[in-house]
Coordinates of C-alpha atoms in Angstrom, one line a residue:
Chain A
X1 CA -110.4 102.8 71.5
X2 CA -112.2 99.8 71.4
X3 CA -114.6 98.0 72.8
X4 CA -114.7 95.5 74.7
X5 CA -117.1 93.3 77.1
X6 CA -116.1 93.5 80.6
X7 CA -116.0 90.2 81.6
X8 CA -112.3 89.4 78.7
X9 CA -111.1 91.6 81.7
X10 CA -112.9 91.0 85.3
X11 CA -114.0 88.2 87.6
X12 CA -116.2 89.0 89.7
X13 CA -118.6 88.4 92.9
X14 CA -121.3 89.5 93.9
X15 CA -123.7 89.0 97.4
X16 CA -126.1 91.0 99.2
X17 CA -125.5 93.4 102.3
X18 CA -129.6 93.8 102.9
X19 CA -131.8 94.9 100.5
X20 CA -128.1 96.4 98.5
X21 CA -126.5 94.4 96.2
X22 CA -122.5 93.9 96.8
X23 CA -119.9 93.2 93.4
X24 CA -116.5 92.7 93.7
X25 CA -115.0 93.4 90.3
X26 CA -111.5 91.9 89.7
X27 CA -108.6 92.8 87.3
X28 CA -108.1 89.8 85.5
X29 CA -104.4 91.2 84.7
X30 CA -102.8 93.5 87.3
X31 CA -102.7 95.8 84.1
X32 CA -106.4 96.0 83.2
X33 CA -106.8 97.5 86.5
X34 CA -105.9 100.9 85.5
X35 CA -108.7 100.2 82.9
X36 CA -111.8 99.3 85.4
X37 CA -111.0 102.6 87.7
X38 CA -111.3 105.1 84.5
X39 CA -114.2 103.1 83.0
X40 CA -116.0 101.4 85.7
X41 CA -117.9 104.7 87.5
X42 CA -120.7 104.9 89.7
X43 CA -122.1 106.5 86.5
X44 CA -121.8 104.0 84.6
X45 CA -122.7 100.9 86.0
X46 CA -126.1 102.8 88.0
X47 CA -126.9 103.1 84.4
X48 CA -125.6 99.7 83.4
X49 CA -128.2 98.4 86.1
X50 CA -132.2 100.4 84.7
X51 CA -134.6 98.9 86.3
X52 CA -132.7 96.6 88.3
X53 CA -131.0 99.3 91.0
X54 CA -133.6 101.9 92.4
X55 CA -130.7 103.4 94.8
X56 CA -127.5 104.7 94.1
X57 CA -124.5 103.0 93.6
X58 CA -120.5 103.4 95.9
X59 CA -118.1 102.3 94.6
X60 CA -114.8 101.7 97.1
X61 CA -111.0 100.4 95.5
X62 CA -108.8 98.1 96.5
X63 CA -105.5 98.5 95.5
X64 CA -103.7 95.5 96.5
X65 CA -106.4 93.2 95.4
X66 CA -107.0 95.1 91.7
X67 CA -110.2 95.2 92.8
X68 CA -113.2 97.2 93.1
X69 CA -115.9 96.7 95.3
X70 CA -119.7 97.8 94.5
X71 CA -122.5 99.1 96.1
X72 CA -126.0 99.1 94.5
X73 CA -128.3 100.4 97.5
X74 CA -132.0 99.4 96.1
X75 CA -131.1 96.5 94.4
X76 CA -132.6 93.5 95.7
X77 CA -136.2 94.4 95.2
X78 CA -136.2 94.2 99.7
X79 CA -133.0 92.5 100.1
X80 CA -132.8 87.9 100.6
X81 CA -135.6 87.4 102.8
X82 CA -138.6 90.0 101.6
X83 CA -137.6 89.4 97.6
X84 CA -139.5 87.6 95.7
X85 CA -136.9 87.0 92.9
X86 CA -135.8 84.0 91.9
X87 CA -132.0 85.5 92.8
X88 CA -132.4 87.4 95.9
X89 CA -129.0 87.8 97.8
X90 CA -127.9 88.9 93.9
X91 CA -125.9 86.0 93.0
X92 CA -125.8 86.6 89.7
X93 CA -125.6 90.6 89.9
X94 CA -121.7 90.2 89.6
X95 CA -122.3 88.3 85.5
X96 CA -125.1 91.4 85.3
X97 CA -122.5 93.0 86.1
X98 CA -120.0 91.8 83.1
X99 CA -122.1 92.6 81.1
X100 CA -121.3 96.2 80.2
X101 CA -119.5 96.6 77.0
X102 CA -116.3 99.9 77.5
X103 CA -113.9 101.2 75.3
X104 CA -109.9 100.1 75.9
X105 CA -107.2 101.6 74.4
X106 CA -106.3 99.4 70.9
X107 CA -103.8 98.1 72.1
X108 CA -105.2 96.2 75.5
X109 CA -104.2 93.2 75.7
X110 CA -106.7 91.1 76.3
X111 CA -107.1 86.8 75.9
Chain B
X1 CA -113.4 53.9 125.9
X2 CA -112.0 57.1 125.2
X3 CA -110.5 59.4 127.4
X4 CA -110.2 63.5 126.0
X5 CA -107.4 64.6 127.0
X6 CA -107.4 67.6 129.4
X7 CA -107.2 71.0 128.3
X8 CA -103.7 71.3 126.4
X9 CA -102.1 74.5 128.5
X10 CA -101.9 77.6 126.2
X11 CA -98.2 76.7 124.1
X12 CA -95.9 78.1 121.9
X13 CA -96.7 77.0 119.0
X14 CA -94.9 78.0 115.9
X15 CA -98.6 78.1 113.4
X16 CA -102.1 76.0 113.9
X17 CA -103.7 75.2 112.1
X18 CA -108.1 76.4 112.0
X19 CA -110.2 74.4 109.8
X20 CA -113.8 75.4 108.7
X21 CA -116.7 73.0 108.4
X22 CA -118.8 74.3 107.8
X23 CA -120.3 77.6 105.8
X24 CA -124.0 78.0 106.2
X25 CA -126.8 75.3 107.7
X26 CA -126.6 73.1 104.7
X27 CA -123.7 73.1 103.7
X28 CA -121.8 70.0 102.5
X29 CA -122.5 67.4 105.6
X30 CA -119.3 65.4 105.5
X31 CA -117.3 68.3 104.5
X32 CA -116.3 68.8 108.7
X33 CA -115.4 64.7 108.4
X34 CA -113.3 65.3 105.8
X35 CA -111.0 68.2 107.7
X36 CA -110.9 65.6 110.5
X37 CA -110.3 63.0 109.1
X38 CA -107.3 63.8 106.2
X39 CA -104.7 66.1 106.9
X40 CA -103.5 67.2 110.5
X41 CA -105.3 70.8 111.7
X42 CA -106.5 71.5 115.5
X43 CA -109.7 73.7 115.4
X44 CA -112.2 73.3 113.1
X45 CA -114.7 75.9 112.8
X46 CA -118.3 75.6 111.5
X47 CA -120.9 78.1 110.6
X48 CA -124.7 77.6 111.3
X49 CA -125.8 81.1 111.1
X50 CA -127.7 82.7 108.6
X51 CA -129.5 86.8 109.4
X52 CA -133.6 84.5 110.0
X53 CA -132.1 81.2 110.7
X54 CA -132.5 82.2 114.9
X55 CA -136.0 83.5 114.3
X56 CA -136.8 78.9 113.1
X57 CA -135.0 78.3 115.5
X58 CA -136.7 80.9 118.4
X59 CA -140.2 79.0 117.1
X60 CA -138.6 75.6 117.9
X61 CA -137.3 76.4 120.9
X62 CA -141.1 77.9 121.9
X63 CA -142.7 74.3 121.1
X64 CA -140.3 72.4 122.8
X65 CA -137.9 73.3 125.9
X66 CA -135.0 71.0 124.6
X67 CA -135.0 72.3 120.9
X68 CA -133.6 75.5 118.9
X69 CA -129.9 74.9 117.8
X70 CA -128.5 73.3 115.2
X71 CA -129.9 69.8 114.6
X72 CA -127.8 69.0 111.6
X73 CA -124.2 69.3 114.4
X74 CA -125.1 66.4 116.2
X75 CA -124.9 64.2 113.5
X76 CA -121.8 65.6 112.7
X77 CA -120.4 65.0 116.5
X78 CA -121.4 61.9 115.8
X79 CA -119.1 61.1 112.9
X80 CA -116.1 63.4 114.4
X81 CA -116.2 62.8 117.6
X82 CA -113.9 60.1 117.6
X83 CA -111.3 62.1 115.5
X84 CA -111.7 65.2 117.7
X85 CA -111.0 63.0 120.8
X86 CA -107.8 61.2 119.3
X87 CA -106.1 63.2 117.6
X88 CA -107.6 66.4 120.9
X89 CA -108.6 68.9 117.9
X90 CA -110.9 71.7 119.4
X91 CA -114.1 72.7 117.5
X92 CA -116.5 76.2 117.3
X93 CA -119.2 76.3 116.3
X94 CA -122.5 79.1 116.8
X95 CA -123.9 75.9 115.9
X96 CA -126.1 77.3 119.6
X97 CA -128.5 78.3 118.3
X98 CA -131.2 80.1 120.6
X99 CA -130.2 77.5 123.1
X100 CA -126.2 76.5 123.0
X101 CA -127.2 74.2 126.6
X102 CA -129.6 72.2 125.0
X103 CA -127.3 71.6 121.7
X104 CA -124.3 70.9 124.8
X105 CA -126.7 68.8 126.6
X106 CA -127.1 66.7 123.4
X107 CA -123.4 66.7 122.7
X108 CA -123.3 64.9 125.5
X109 CA -125.3 62.8 125.7
X110 CA -123.4 61.7 122.0
X111 CA -120.6 61.4 124.2
X112 CA -122.0 59.3 126.6
X113 CA -122.6 56.7 124.4
X114 CA -119.7 56.9 122.8
X115 CA -117.4 55.9 126.0
X116 CA -115.8 59.5 126.1
X117 CA -114.5 60.4 129.2
X118 CA -113.4 64.2 130.3
X119 CA -115.4 66.1 127.5
X120 CA -115.8 69.6 128.5
X121 CA -118.0 72.0 126.4
X122 CA -118.4 75.5 126.9
X123 CA -121.0 77.3 125.9
X124 CA -121.1 81.3 125.2
X125 CA -124.6 82.4 126.4
X126 CA -126.0 86.7 127.0
X127 CA -126.8 87.3 122.7
X128 CA -130.5 86.2 123.4
X129 CA -132.3 89.1 124.4
X130 CA -135.3 88.5 122.2
X131 CA -137.5 88.1 125.7
X132 CA -135.5 91.9 126.7
X133 CA -136.4 94.2 123.5
X134 CA -139.5 95.4 125.6
X135 CA -137.0 96.8 128.6
X136 CA -133.9 98.0 125.8
X137 CA -136.2 99.8 124.5
X138 CA -138.0 101.2 127.1
X139 CA -135.3 102.4 129.1
X140 CA -134.1 104.0 126.1
X141 CA -131.7 102.1 123.5
X142 CA -133.5 103.0 119.8
X143 CA -132.6 99.7 117.9
X144 CA -134.2 101.5 115.1
X145 CA -133.0 100.4 111.4
X146 CA -129.3 100.7 110.9
X147 CA -130.0 100.2 107.0
X148 CA -133.1 102.7 106.7
X149 CA -133.6 105.0 110.4
X150 CA -136.8 103.8 110.8
X151 CA -137.9 102.9 113.8
X152 CA -138.0 100.1 115.9
X153 CA -141.7 101.0 117.1
X154 CA -143.3 99.6 113.8
X155 CA -141.8 96.1 114.1
X156 CA -141.7 95.2 117.3
X157 CA -145.0 93.3 118.0
X158 CA -144.3 90.9 115.5
X159 CA -140.7 90.8 116.0
X160 CA -139.5 86.4 116.6
X161 CA -136.0 86.7 117.2
X162 CA -133.3 89.3 118.3
X163 CA -130.0 88.1 119.2
X164 CA -126.1 89.9 119.4
X165 CA -123.3 89.0 117.6
X166 CA -120.9 88.7 119.7
X167 CA -116.8 87.7 118.9
X168 CA -114.0 86.0 119.5
X169 CA -113.2 86.4 122.8
X170 CA -116.1 85.1 125.3
X171 CA -115.0 82.0 122.7
X172 CA -111.2 82.1 123.7
X173 CA -112.4 82.6 127.8
X174 CA -114.3 79.1 126.6
X175 CA -111.3 77.7 125.7
X176 CA -108.9 79.2 128.4
X177 CA -111.3 77.0 131.3
X178 CA -110.3 74.4 129.0
X179 CA -113.0 73.5 126.6
X180 CA -112.7 71.4 123.2
X181 CA -115.5 72.3 122.3
X182 CA -117.2 75.5 122.1
X183 CA -121.1 76.4 121.3
X184 CA -122.3 79.8 121.2
X185 CA -125.5 81.1 119.6
X186 CA -125.4 84.6 117.5
X187 CA -121.2 85.1 117.3
X188 CA -120.0 86.8 114.3
X189 CA -118.4 83.9 111.8
X190 CA -115.3 85.9 111.7
X191 CA -114.9 85.7 115.7
X192 CA -114.9 81.3 115.2
X193 CA -111.6 81.4 113.8
X194 CA -110.1 84.6 115.5
X195 CA -111.3 83.1 118.6
X196 CA -108.8 80.4 118.4
X197 CA -105.9 82.5 117.7
X198 CA -106.4 84.8 120.6
X199 CA -106.6 82.2 122.9
X200 CA -103.0 80.7 121.8
X201 CA -101.1 84.0 121.0
X202 CA -101.9 85.6 124.1
X203 CA -103.8 88.2 121.2
X204 CA -105.0 91.5 123.3
X205 CA -107.9 93.2 123.6
X206 CA -105.5 96.7 121.5
X207 CA -103.7 94.3 119.0
X208 CA -105.5 96.0 116.3
X209 CA -103.0 94.8 113.1
X210 CA -103.7 91.1 114.6
X211 CA -107.0 91.2 115.5
X212 CA -107.8 92.1 112.0
X213 CA -106.0 89.3 110.7
X214 CA -107.4 87.0 112.3
X215 CA -110.0 89.1 111.8
X216 CA -109.2 88.6 108.1
X217 CA -109.3 85.1 108.3
X218 CA -112.3 83.8 109.4
X219 CA -113.8 86.7 106.3
X220 CA -111.8 83.6 104.1
X221 CA -113.0 80.6 106.2
X222 CA -116.6 81.7 107.1
X223 CA -117.9 80.7 103.8
X224 CA -116.4 77.2 103.6
X225 CA -115.7 75.7 100.1
X226 CA -115.9 79.3 98.3
X227 CA -112.9 80.3 98.9
X228 CA -110.8 76.2 97.4
X229 CA -112.5 76.7 94.1
X230 CA -116.1 76.6 94.7
X231 CA -118.4 79.3 93.1
X232 CA -115.7 79.9 91.2
X233 CA -115.6 82.8 88.7
X234 CA -112.5 83.4 86.6
X235 CA -111.2 80.1 85.5
X236 CA -114.1 77.4 87.3
X237 CA -113.8 74.6 84.7
X238 CA -110.4 74.4 85.1
X239 CA -110.9 74.1 88.8
X240 CA -109.5 70.3 90.2
X241 CA -112.1 67.5 91.2
X242 CA -115.3 69.2 92.7
X243 CA -116.2 66.3 93.7
X244 CA -113.8 66.0 96.2
X245 CA -112.9 69.8 96.7
X246 CA -111.5 70.5 100.0
X247 CA -111.8 72.9 102.8
X248 CA -110.1 75.9 103.3
X249 CA -107.8 75.5 106.5
X250 CA -106.0 78.7 107.5
X251 CA -102.6 77.8 109.5
X252 CA -102.5 80.7 110.9
X253 CA -98.8 81.8 113.0
X254 CA -98.3 84.4 116.1
X255 CA -97.2 87.3 113.8
X256 CA -100.7 88.0 112.3
X257 CA -99.7 86.2 109.1
X258 CA -102.2 83.9 107.9
X259 CA -101.6 80.8 104.9
X260 CA -104.7 80.0 103.9
X261 CA -104.5 75.9 102.7
X262 CA -105.9 72.6 102.3
X263 CA -105.5 69.2 103.2
X264 CA -103.3 67.2 100.5
X265 CA -105.0 65.4 97.8
X266 CA -108.4 66.8 98.2
X267 CA -110.2 68.6 95.5
X268 CA -110.6 72.0 94.5
X269 CA -108.8 74.7 94.7
X270 CA -106.6 77.3 97.0
X271 CA -105.2 81.3 94.2
X272 CA -104.3 84.0 94.5
X273 CA -108.0 85.0 92.7
X274 CA -109.9 82.6 94.6
X275 CA -109.2 84.2 97.8
X276 CA -109.8 87.9 96.0
X277 CA -113.0 86.1 95.1
X278 CA -114.2 85.7 98.4
X279 CA -112.5 88.4 100.6
X280 CA -115.2 90.7 98.1
X281 CA -117.9 88.8 99.3
X282 CA -121.0 90.6 101.4
X283 CA -118.5 93.3 102.1
X284 CA -119.4 97.0 102.4
X285 CA -116.2 99.5 102.8
X286 CA -113.2 97.9 102.3
X287 CA -111.1 100.4 104.5
X288 CA -114.0 99.7 107.3
X289 CA -114.3 95.9 108.0
X290 CA -116.3 96.4 111.4
X291 CA -116.8 93.8 113.7
X292 CA -116.9 93.5 117.5
X293 CA -113.3 93.8 118.2
X294 CA -111.4 95.5 115.3
X295 CA -112.3 97.4 112.5
X296 CA -110.4 95.8 110.5
X297 CA -109.1 97.7 106.8
X298 CA -109.0 95.1 103.5
X299 CA -107.6 97.3 101.3
X300 CA -104.2 96.5 103.8
X301 CA -104.1 92.2 102.6
X302 CA -101.0 91.5 100.8
X303 CA -101.6 88.5 99.2
X304 CA -99.0 86.3 97.9
X305 CA -99.6 82.4 95.4
X306 CA -96.5 80.6 98.8
X307 CA -96.9 76.5 97.0
X308 CA -99.5 74.9 95.6
X309 CA -102.6 75.7 96.9
X310 CA -100.8 77.3 100.0
X311 CA -101.4 81.5 99.7
X312 CA -99.5 83.2 102.0
X313 CA -102.4 86.4 103.4
X314 CA -100.6 89.4 105.5
X315 CA -99.5 93.0 106.1
X316 CA -103.5 93.5 108.1
X317 CA -104.2 96.6 109.4
X318 CA -106.9 97.1 112.3
X319 CA -107.9 99.4 114.4
X320 CA -110.0 100.0 118.1
X321 CA -113.4 99.0 116.9
X322 CA -116.4 101.1 117.8
X323 CA -119.2 101.1 121.2
X324 CA -121.3 99.0 119.1
X325 CA -122.2 95.7 118.9
X326 CA -124.6 94.7 115.7
X327 CA -128.4 93.0 116.7
X328 CA -130.3 91.1 114.1
X329 CA -133.5 91.0 115.5
X330 CA -136.5 88.6 113.0
X331 CA -139.8 90.0 112.4
X332 CA -143.1 88.5 110.7
X333 CA -144.0 90.6 106.9
X334 CA -147.1 88.7 105.6
X335 CA -146.9 86.1 103.4
X336 CA -145.5 84.5 100.0
X337 CA -145.9 82.3 97.9
X338 CA -144.0 80.9 93.7
X339 CA -145.9 78.9 91.7
X340 CA -144.1 77.8 88.4
X341 CA -145.1 76.3 85.5
X342 CA -143.4 75.2 82.0
X343 CA -144.3 75.9 78.8
X344 CA -142.4 74.2 75.0
X345 CA -141.7 75.4 72.2
X346 CA -143.0 76.5 70.0
X347 CA -143.7 80.5 70.8
X348 CA -142.5 79.0 75.0
X349 CA -141.8 82.6 76.3
X350 CA -145.1 84.6 74.1
X351 CA -146.7 81.5 76.3
X352 CA -145.6 82.6 79.3
X353 CA -146.2 86.2 79.0
X354 CA -150.3 85.3 78.0
X355 CA -150.3 82.9 80.3
X356 CA -148.6 84.9 83.3
X357 CA -151.5 87.9 82.0
X358 CA -154.6 85.7 82.7
X359 CA -153.7 84.6 86.6
X360 CA -152.7 88.8 87.0
X361 CA -156.4 89.3 85.5
X362 CA -158.4 86.2 87.3
X363 CA -157.2 87.6 90.3
X364 CA -158.1 90.9 89.4
X365 CA -161.3 89.9 88.4
X366 CA -161.5 88.7 92.0
X367 CA -160.4 91.7 94.4
X368 CA -157.8 90.4 94.9
X369 CA -154.3 92.9 95.8
X370 CA -150.8 91.7 96.1
X371 CA -147.9 93.9 98.1
X372 CA -145.5 92.9 95.2
X373 CA -147.0 90.3 92.5
X374 CA -143.3 89.2 90.5
X375 CA -143.3 87.6 86.9
X376 CA -139.5 86.0 86.0
X377 CA -139.4 83.8 82.8
X378 CA -136.4 81.2 83.9
X379 CA -134.5 80.9 80.9
X380 CA -134.3 83.9 79.7
X381 CA -134.3 87.0 82.5
X382 CA -134.5 85.5 85.8
X383 CA -130.7 86.5 86.3
X384 CA -130.0 88.8 85.7
X385 CA -133.3 90.9 84.4
X386 CA -133.9 94.0 82.2
X387 CA -130.6 93.5 81.8
X388 CA -131.2 90.1 79.5
X389 CA -131.2 90.8 76.1
X390 CA -134.2 89.4 74.1
X391 CA -134.0 85.3 73.0
X392 CA -133.9 84.3 68.8
X393 CA -136.2 81.3 69.9
X394 CA -136.4 79.1 73.4
X395 CA -136.6 75.7 73.2
X396 CA -138.6 75.8 77.0
X397 CA -138.8 78.1 79.0
X398 CA -139.8 78.2 83.2
X399 CA -143.4 80.6 84.3
X400 CA -142.4 82.0 87.8
X401 CA -144.5 83.7 89.7
X402 CA -144.7 85.7 92.9
X403 CA -146.7 87.0 94.9
X404 CA -146.8 88.3 99.0
X405 CA -149.0 90.1 101.0
X406 CA -150.6 90.3 104.0
X407 CA -153.1 89.1 104.2
X408 CA -152.6 84.6 103.9
X409 CA -155.9 84.5 101.6
X410 CA -155.1 86.8 99.1
X411 CA -152.0 84.8 98.7
X412 CA -153.4 81.4 99.1
X413 CA -156.5 81.7 96.1
X414 CA -153.0 82.9 94.6
X415 CA -151.8 79.2 94.6
X416 CA -155.2 78.0 93.8
X417 CA -155.4 80.1 90.6
X418 CA -152.0 78.9 89.4
X419 CA -152.5 75.5 88.7
X420 CA -155.3 75.5 86.6
X421 CA -153.7 77.3 83.5
X422 CA -153.2 74.0 82.6
X423 CA -156.6 73.5 81.2
X424 CA -157.6 76.9 80.6
X425 CA -154.6 78.8 79.1
X426 CA -151.9 78.7 76.9
X427 CA -151.0 75.5 74.8
X428 CA -148.2 73.1 75.4
X429 CA -147.8 73.6 80.0
X430 CA -145.7 71.2 82.5
X431 CA -144.2 71.2 85.2
X432 CA -147.3 71.0 88.3
X433 CA -146.7 67.7 89.9
X434 CA -145.6 70.0 92.6
X435 CA -149.5 72.0 93.1
X436 CA -151.3 74.6 94.5
X437 CA -148.1 77.1 96.2
X438 CA -148.7 77.3 99.6
X439 CA -148.4 80.5 101.8
X440 CA -145.3 80.6 103.3
X441 CA -144.3 83.3 106.3
X442 CA -142.0 86.2 105.3
X443 CA -139.5 86.4 107.4
X444 CA -137.8 90.0 107.5
X445 CA -134.4 91.0 108.6
X446 CA -133.8 94.4 111.3
X447 CA -130.3 95.1 111.8
X448 CA -128.7 97.4 114.3
X449 CA -127.1 98.4 117.5
X450 CA -126.4 98.2 120.9
X451 CA -124.0 100.1 123.5
X452 CA -121.6 97.3 124.3
X453 CA -122.4 98.5 128.4
X454 CA -126.5 97.0 127.6
X455 CA -125.1 93.2 127.1
X456 CA -122.5 91.1 128.5
X457 CA -120.9 87.9 127.4
X458 CA -120.4 85.3 129.4
X459 CA -119.3 81.2 129.1
X460 CA -120.3 78.0 131.3
X461 CA -118.0 75.2 130.9
X462 CA -118.8 71.6 131.7
X463 CA -117.5 67.9 132.0
X464 CA -118.5 64.7 131.7

């Protein structure tokens, strides 16, 4: 196995749903989708966002789109209009997730 | 003199082209004009409303009964009306805000000045329940917070607006009555795009797969350029000519298949990946995308590149909707202020951190307390917070401090304490040109549900 930053395997877009942050994670190549499903679990994401996400993490699968959707509850310091953060709507939570390092098989081809 | 054509009867068209003109209030002002002038379209849809916009509009209306709609819509209408009339384009927008009738009258005035005759405008009413909340609450409609479960009584006395999200069917009814422009209050963003399909193709309330397909098209269009190359993460450097970005156009077919495209010769990009990013934007459970008309299943969506800047969206599945409309309420929740100061090299971050400690200590000595006191360092951690690695050495950093409190005086005091840091804190500080940060109202959002039986949309169509 080798360690790879998620940025190499996926792209993402994030937004707000009240005080929850939604992060759509999309495999850059269809063959990466299985890796994302196996490695980017709710537990991994919850641990990665320690200090930013105070609630539970939900994950949904969209196999047709080779994508996962995450909902990070209590992650926006009160939600878009109440939050005092510069990124009150969590627009950059997408790339915060892509900082994650995950293990992939040695023979995984990465551009 | 231009005369608007009388309404087309519902025709056996093979497809219709629905163009997105605005993704939110404040979006690119020239986009609607580009959409009506750079190529063929049948419909222009424009979204102007965010969750708390309604409270701002409600305040404006209370000061002047002729206000309360998206005023930015007027210069847009002035600019596009000649094309709209000449090319028989229909315009659908939720820019009516809390006063669609006043918005209509203002647009009629523009039409009169432009010498347009025979223009029919429809308004969708009934979504504004601000004046009915007490009665509804007393009659047992709880309107509790659908995220937290809290009782409305917590905020009922501080409400600033309350609106029901209506969907596409009332808009389709206005089109059916011959409206060329339809102005709504708090209609769903997706309903603006679905409505023309219902009207043109005669889709019924039980055509769930088709309705879901229209909702998916609406979701793709509702943020404007964000599906045609804007904010595109996968390969942003290779998106051509963003300066002239073409906003998305949905070419809808009677069987529910939709092609997303944009005008030829415009910038931006429509690809499977730009569409995927938008489909995943601001959704919860993708199998249950709930709208007034249908529950759309986003996991069923299939995408296929069907040419340059052309993506086929098909096989969308839907099922029967819920018995509820969503309600969006806004309430006052105290005050906030945000201030920034810029610290230069060397030790920029250490200086900014010291300044943060000093202002907190001064405010505490003066006895001020806050519901929240939040500090960030722009250039270091304002995007990713605790996930940001410590940088080696910054050339400069912006200290950004923000406070929130129910006590306006405490927030005002924060503003008085910030700028003095320039002469009484760490050195090499600048960027205080904006002066003292002023207290701003915090408008919080109360999402809720109401049984559909308690509200009824109605449509008013008039002509000049």
